[in-house]
Structures are given as C-alpha cells and as structure tokens.
Short mmCIF file of N, CA and C in Angstrom, two decimals:
data_model
loop_
_atom_site.label_atom_id
_atom_site.label_comp_id
_atom_site.label_asym_id
_atom_site.label_seq_id
_atom_site.Cartn_x
_atom_site.Cartn_y
_atom_site.Cartn_z
N ILE A 1142 0.86 -1.18 0.00
CA ILE A 1142 0.00 0.00 0.00
C ILE A 1142 0.90 1.23 0.00
N LYS A 1143 0.61 2.11 -0.91
CA LYS A 1143 1.38 3.35 -1.02
C LYS A 1143 0.41 4.52 -0.90
N PRO A 1144 0.50 5.26 0.23
CA PRO A 1144 -0.42 6.40 0.39
C PRO A 1144 -0.12 7.49 -0.64
N SER A 1145 -1.16 8.14 -1.04
CA SER A 1145 -1.03 9.21 -2.02
C SER A 1145 -1.64 10.48 -1.45
N ILE A 1146 -0.77 11.38 -1.03
CA ILE A 1146 -1.23 12.66 -0.49
C ILE A 1146 -0.94 13.72 -1.53
N LYS A 1147 -1.96 14.45 -1.90
CA LYS A 1147 -1.81 15.45 -2.96
C LYS A 1147 -1.97 16.87 -2.43
N ASN A 1148 -1.46 17.10 -1.23
CA ASN A 1148 -1.50 18.44 -0.68
C ASN A 1148 -0.48 19.32 -1.37
N GLU A 1149 -0.79 20.60 -1.45
CA GLU A 1149 0.13 21.59 -2.00
C GLU A 1149 0.34 22.67 -0.95
N PRO A 1150 1.27 22.46 -0.01
CA PRO A 1150 1.48 23.46 1.04
C PRO A 1150 1.98 24.77 0.46
N GLY A 1151 1.63 25.86 1.13
CA GLY A 1151 2.08 27.16 0.67
C GLY A 1151 1.70 28.27 1.63
N PHE A 1152 2.17 29.45 1.32
CA PHE A 1152 1.92 30.64 2.13
C PHE A 1152 1.02 31.59 1.37
N PHE A 1153 0.21 32.34 2.13
CA PHE A 1153 -0.55 33.41 1.50
C PHE A 1153 -0.78 34.53 2.50
N VAL A 1154 -1.15 35.67 1.97
CA VAL A 1154 -1.39 36.86 2.79
C VAL A 1154 -2.89 37.12 2.80
N TYR A 1155 -3.43 37.29 4.01
CA TYR A 1155 -4.84 37.61 4.17
C TYR A 1155 -4.93 39.08 4.56
N HIS A 1156 -5.67 39.86 3.81
CA HIS A 1156 -5.83 41.29 4.08
C HIS A 1156 -7.07 41.51 4.96
N THR A 1157 -6.89 42.28 6.02
CA THR A 1157 -7.98 42.57 6.93
C THR A 1157 -8.05 44.06 7.20
N ASP A 1158 -9.24 44.52 7.56
CA ASP A 1158 -9.38 45.92 7.96
C ASP A 1158 -9.76 46.04 9.43
N LEU A 1159 -9.60 44.96 10.19
CA LEU A 1159 -9.81 45.03 11.63
C LEU A 1159 -8.78 46.00 12.21
N LYS A 1160 -9.18 46.79 13.20
CA LYS A 1160 -8.31 47.85 13.72
C LYS A 1160 -7.73 47.56 15.10
N LYS A 1161 -8.50 46.92 15.94
CA LYS A 1161 -8.08 46.73 17.33
C LYS A 1161 -7.18 45.51 17.47
N ASP A 1162 -6.16 45.64 18.34
CA ASP A 1162 -5.22 44.54 18.53
C ASP A 1162 -5.91 43.25 18.94
N TRP A 1163 -6.87 43.35 19.86
CA TRP A 1163 -7.53 42.13 20.34
C TRP A 1163 -8.30 41.44 19.22
N GLN A 1164 -8.83 42.22 18.28
CA GLN A 1164 -9.55 41.62 17.15
C GLN A 1164 -8.60 40.83 16.25
N ILE A 1165 -7.44 41.40 16.01
CA ILE A 1165 -6.45 40.74 15.16
C ILE A 1165 -5.91 39.49 15.84
N VAL A 1166 -5.68 39.57 17.14
CA VAL A 1166 -5.22 38.39 17.90
C VAL A 1166 -6.28 37.30 17.88
N LEU A 1167 -7.53 37.67 18.11
CA LEU A 1167 -8.61 36.68 18.10
C LEU A 1167 -8.75 36.04 16.72
N LEU A 1168 -8.73 36.84 15.68
CA LEU A 1168 -8.83 36.29 14.32
C LEU A 1168 -7.65 35.37 14.03
N SER A 1169 -6.46 35.77 14.42
CA SER A 1169 -5.27 34.94 14.20
C SER A 1169 -5.39 33.61 14.93
N ASN A 1170 -5.88 33.64 16.15
CA ASN A 1170 -6.07 32.40 16.91
C ASN A 1170 -7.11 31.51 16.25
N LEU A 1171 -8.20 32.10 15.79
CA LEU A 1171 -9.24 31.30 15.13
C LEU A 1171 -8.72 30.67 13.84
N ILE A 1172 -7.91 31.40 13.10
CA ILE A 1172 -7.31 30.85 11.88
C ILE A 1172 -6.40 29.68 12.22
N THR A 1173 -5.58 29.85 13.25
CA THR A 1173 -4.66 28.78 13.65
C THR A 1173 -5.41 27.55 14.14
N LEU A 1174 -6.56 27.75 14.77
CA LEU A 1174 -7.36 26.62 15.24
C LEU A 1174 -8.05 25.88 14.09
N THR A 1175 -8.12 26.51 12.93
CA THR A 1175 -8.71 25.86 11.75
C THR A 1175 -7.73 24.80 11.25
N PRO A 1176 -8.18 23.56 11.10
CA PRO A 1176 -7.26 22.50 10.64
C PRO A 1176 -6.58 22.84 9.31
N GLY A 1177 -5.27 22.66 9.29
CA GLY A 1177 -4.51 22.87 8.06
C GLY A 1177 -3.98 24.27 7.86
N THR A 1178 -4.21 25.17 8.81
CA THR A 1178 -3.70 26.54 8.67
C THR A 1178 -3.02 26.98 9.96
N VAL A 1179 -2.03 27.83 9.81
CA VAL A 1179 -1.35 28.42 10.97
C VAL A 1179 -0.92 29.84 10.59
N VAL A 1180 -1.13 30.76 11.52
CA VAL A 1180 -0.72 32.15 11.31
C VAL A 1180 0.75 32.27 11.68
N LEU A 1181 1.52 32.86 10.77
CA LEU A 1181 2.96 33.04 10.98
C LEU A 1181 3.30 34.41 11.53
N GLY A 1182 2.44 35.39 11.26
CA GLY A 1182 2.72 36.73 11.74
C GLY A 1182 1.73 37.73 11.18
N VAL A 1183 1.89 38.96 11.65
CA VAL A 1183 1.03 40.07 11.24
C VAL A 1183 1.94 41.22 10.83
N SER A 1184 1.58 41.92 9.77
CA SER A 1184 2.39 43.05 9.30
C SER A 1184 2.40 44.17 10.35
N ASP A 1185 3.41 45.01 10.28
CA ASP A 1185 3.54 46.12 11.23
C ASP A 1185 2.34 47.06 11.20
N ASP A 1186 1.74 47.24 10.03
CA ASP A 1186 0.59 48.13 9.93
C ASP A 1186 -0.73 47.41 10.25
N ARG A 1187 -0.65 46.15 10.61
CA ARG A 1187 -1.79 45.32 11.04
C ARG A 1187 -2.88 45.19 9.97
N THR A 1188 -2.50 45.24 8.72
CA THR A 1188 -3.48 45.05 7.64
C THR A 1188 -3.34 43.70 6.95
N LYS A 1189 -2.24 43.00 7.24
CA LYS A 1189 -1.98 41.71 6.59
C LYS A 1189 -1.66 40.65 7.63
N ILE A 1190 -2.24 39.47 7.43
CA ILE A 1190 -1.95 38.32 8.27
C ILE A 1190 -1.30 37.28 7.36
N TYR A 1191 -0.12 36.81 7.76
CA TYR A 1191 0.63 35.84 6.97
C TYR A 1191 0.26 34.43 7.44
N ILE A 1192 -0.16 33.60 6.50
CA ILE A 1192 -0.72 32.29 6.83
C ILE A 1192 -0.02 31.20 6.02
N HIS A 1193 0.22 30.07 6.67
CA HIS A 1193 0.68 28.86 5.98
C HIS A 1193 -0.50 27.90 5.94
N ALA A 1194 -0.74 27.33 4.77
CA ALA A 1194 -1.82 26.35 4.60
C ALA A 1194 -1.22 25.05 4.09
N ILE A 1195 -1.69 23.94 4.64
CA ILE A 1195 -1.22 22.63 4.19
C ILE A 1195 -1.64 22.37 2.76
N ASP A 1196 -2.83 22.84 2.39
CA ASP A 1196 -3.30 22.64 1.02
C ASP A 1196 -3.53 24.00 0.37
N PHE A 1197 -2.49 24.53 -0.23
CA PHE A 1197 -2.53 25.85 -0.84
C PHE A 1197 -3.45 25.91 -2.05
N SER A 1198 -3.80 24.76 -2.59
CA SER A 1198 -4.68 24.76 -3.76
C SER A 1198 -6.07 25.29 -3.43
N THR A 1199 -6.37 25.44 -2.15
CA THR A 1199 -7.68 25.93 -1.73
C THR A 1199 -7.59 27.36 -1.18
N LYS A 1200 -6.63 28.15 -1.63
CA LYS A 1200 -6.43 29.50 -1.10
C LYS A 1200 -7.70 30.34 -1.18
N GLU A 1201 -8.35 30.34 -2.33
CA GLU A 1201 -9.55 31.15 -2.50
C GLU A 1201 -10.63 30.73 -1.51
N GLN A 1202 -10.77 29.43 -1.29
CA GLN A 1202 -11.76 28.94 -0.32
C GLN A 1202 -11.38 29.36 1.09
N GLU A 1203 -10.09 29.30 1.41
CA GLU A 1203 -9.64 29.70 2.74
C GLU A 1203 -9.93 31.19 2.99
N VAL A 1204 -9.59 32.02 2.01
CA VAL A 1204 -9.81 33.46 2.15
C VAL A 1204 -11.30 33.75 2.32
N GLU A 1205 -12.13 33.13 1.51
CA GLU A 1205 -13.58 33.33 1.59
C GLU A 1205 -14.12 32.85 2.93
N SER A 1206 -13.63 31.71 3.40
CA SER A 1206 -14.07 31.17 4.68
C SER A 1206 -13.69 32.09 5.84
N ILE A 1207 -12.47 32.60 5.81
CA ILE A 1207 -12.02 33.52 6.86
C ILE A 1207 -12.88 34.78 6.86
N LYS A 1208 -13.11 35.33 5.68
CA LYS A 1208 -13.85 36.59 5.56
C LYS A 1208 -15.31 36.44 6.00
N THR A 1209 -15.96 35.37 5.56
CA THR A 1209 -17.40 35.23 5.80
C THR A 1209 -17.76 34.58 7.13
N SER A 1210 -16.81 33.91 7.75
CA SER A 1210 -17.16 33.27 9.03
C SER A 1210 -16.30 33.79 10.17
N LEU A 1211 -15.00 33.56 10.12
CA LEU A 1211 -14.15 33.92 11.25
C LEU A 1211 -14.09 35.43 11.49
N GLU A 1212 -13.83 36.20 10.44
CA GLU A 1212 -13.76 37.66 10.63
C GLU A 1212 -15.13 38.22 11.00
N LYS A 1213 -16.17 37.65 10.46
CA LYS A 1213 -17.53 38.08 10.80
C LYS A 1213 -17.80 37.86 12.28
N ILE A 1214 -17.38 36.72 12.81
CA ILE A 1214 -17.56 36.43 14.24
C ILE A 1214 -16.81 37.46 15.09
N VAL A 1215 -15.58 37.76 14.71
CA VAL A 1215 -14.78 38.74 15.47
C VAL A 1215 -15.47 40.10 15.46
N ARG A 1216 -16.00 40.51 14.33
CA ARG A 1216 -16.72 41.80 14.25
C ARG A 1216 -17.95 41.80 15.15
N GLU A 1217 -18.69 40.69 15.15
CA GLU A 1217 -19.90 40.61 15.98
C GLU A 1217 -19.56 40.65 17.46
N VAL A 1218 -18.48 40.01 17.86
CA VAL A 1218 -18.05 40.05 19.26
C VAL A 1218 -17.70 41.48 19.65
N GLY A 1219 -17.09 42.23 18.74
CA GLY A 1219 -16.72 43.61 19.00
C GLY A 1219 -17.91 44.54 19.17
N GLU A 1220 -19.06 44.13 18.68
CA GLU A 1220 -20.26 44.96 18.78
C GLU A 1220 -21.01 44.75 20.09
N ILE A 1221 -20.64 43.71 20.83
CA ILE A 1221 -21.37 43.40 22.08
C ILE A 1221 -20.99 44.39 23.16
#
C-alpha cells in the first residue's frame, strides 16, 4: 500500500481591515485553530496576516471562509 497525499502546502497573505489589537489576535487564533492553517505573523501596519496552509490549492476557499465566518464572528463580538 502506497499512500497518495496530494496536498500543496504554501503561504498566502490575508488582508484585513480590523483595527483593534484584540480583534487581530482573536482572528489569528481562530485561523490557527482551523485545521490545516497556521498564522505566521502580522504586518507592522496590522493590515496583513501571513498564513501557511497545508493545502494551498484551496487559497480562494480559505480566504472566503475567513472573511465570511471567522472575521464576521470577530466583528460581531466587538459589537457586544
């Protein structure tokens, strides 16, 4: 038996307009808790989050998922 893994690991930059430090930290933690992704750092101007994904072939799906679910949750928490 020969396993066949067809992952394409890679890095990508996620652009955010969150302003508060706690929001960026929370979003970064949520991204890291998502299977297959880990946050490597945040730009000095706090507009970019650097992410490594095990399957880079799904970058567009990852970005859309972060924007529509994780970042949305962080924004809603900030409104409470």
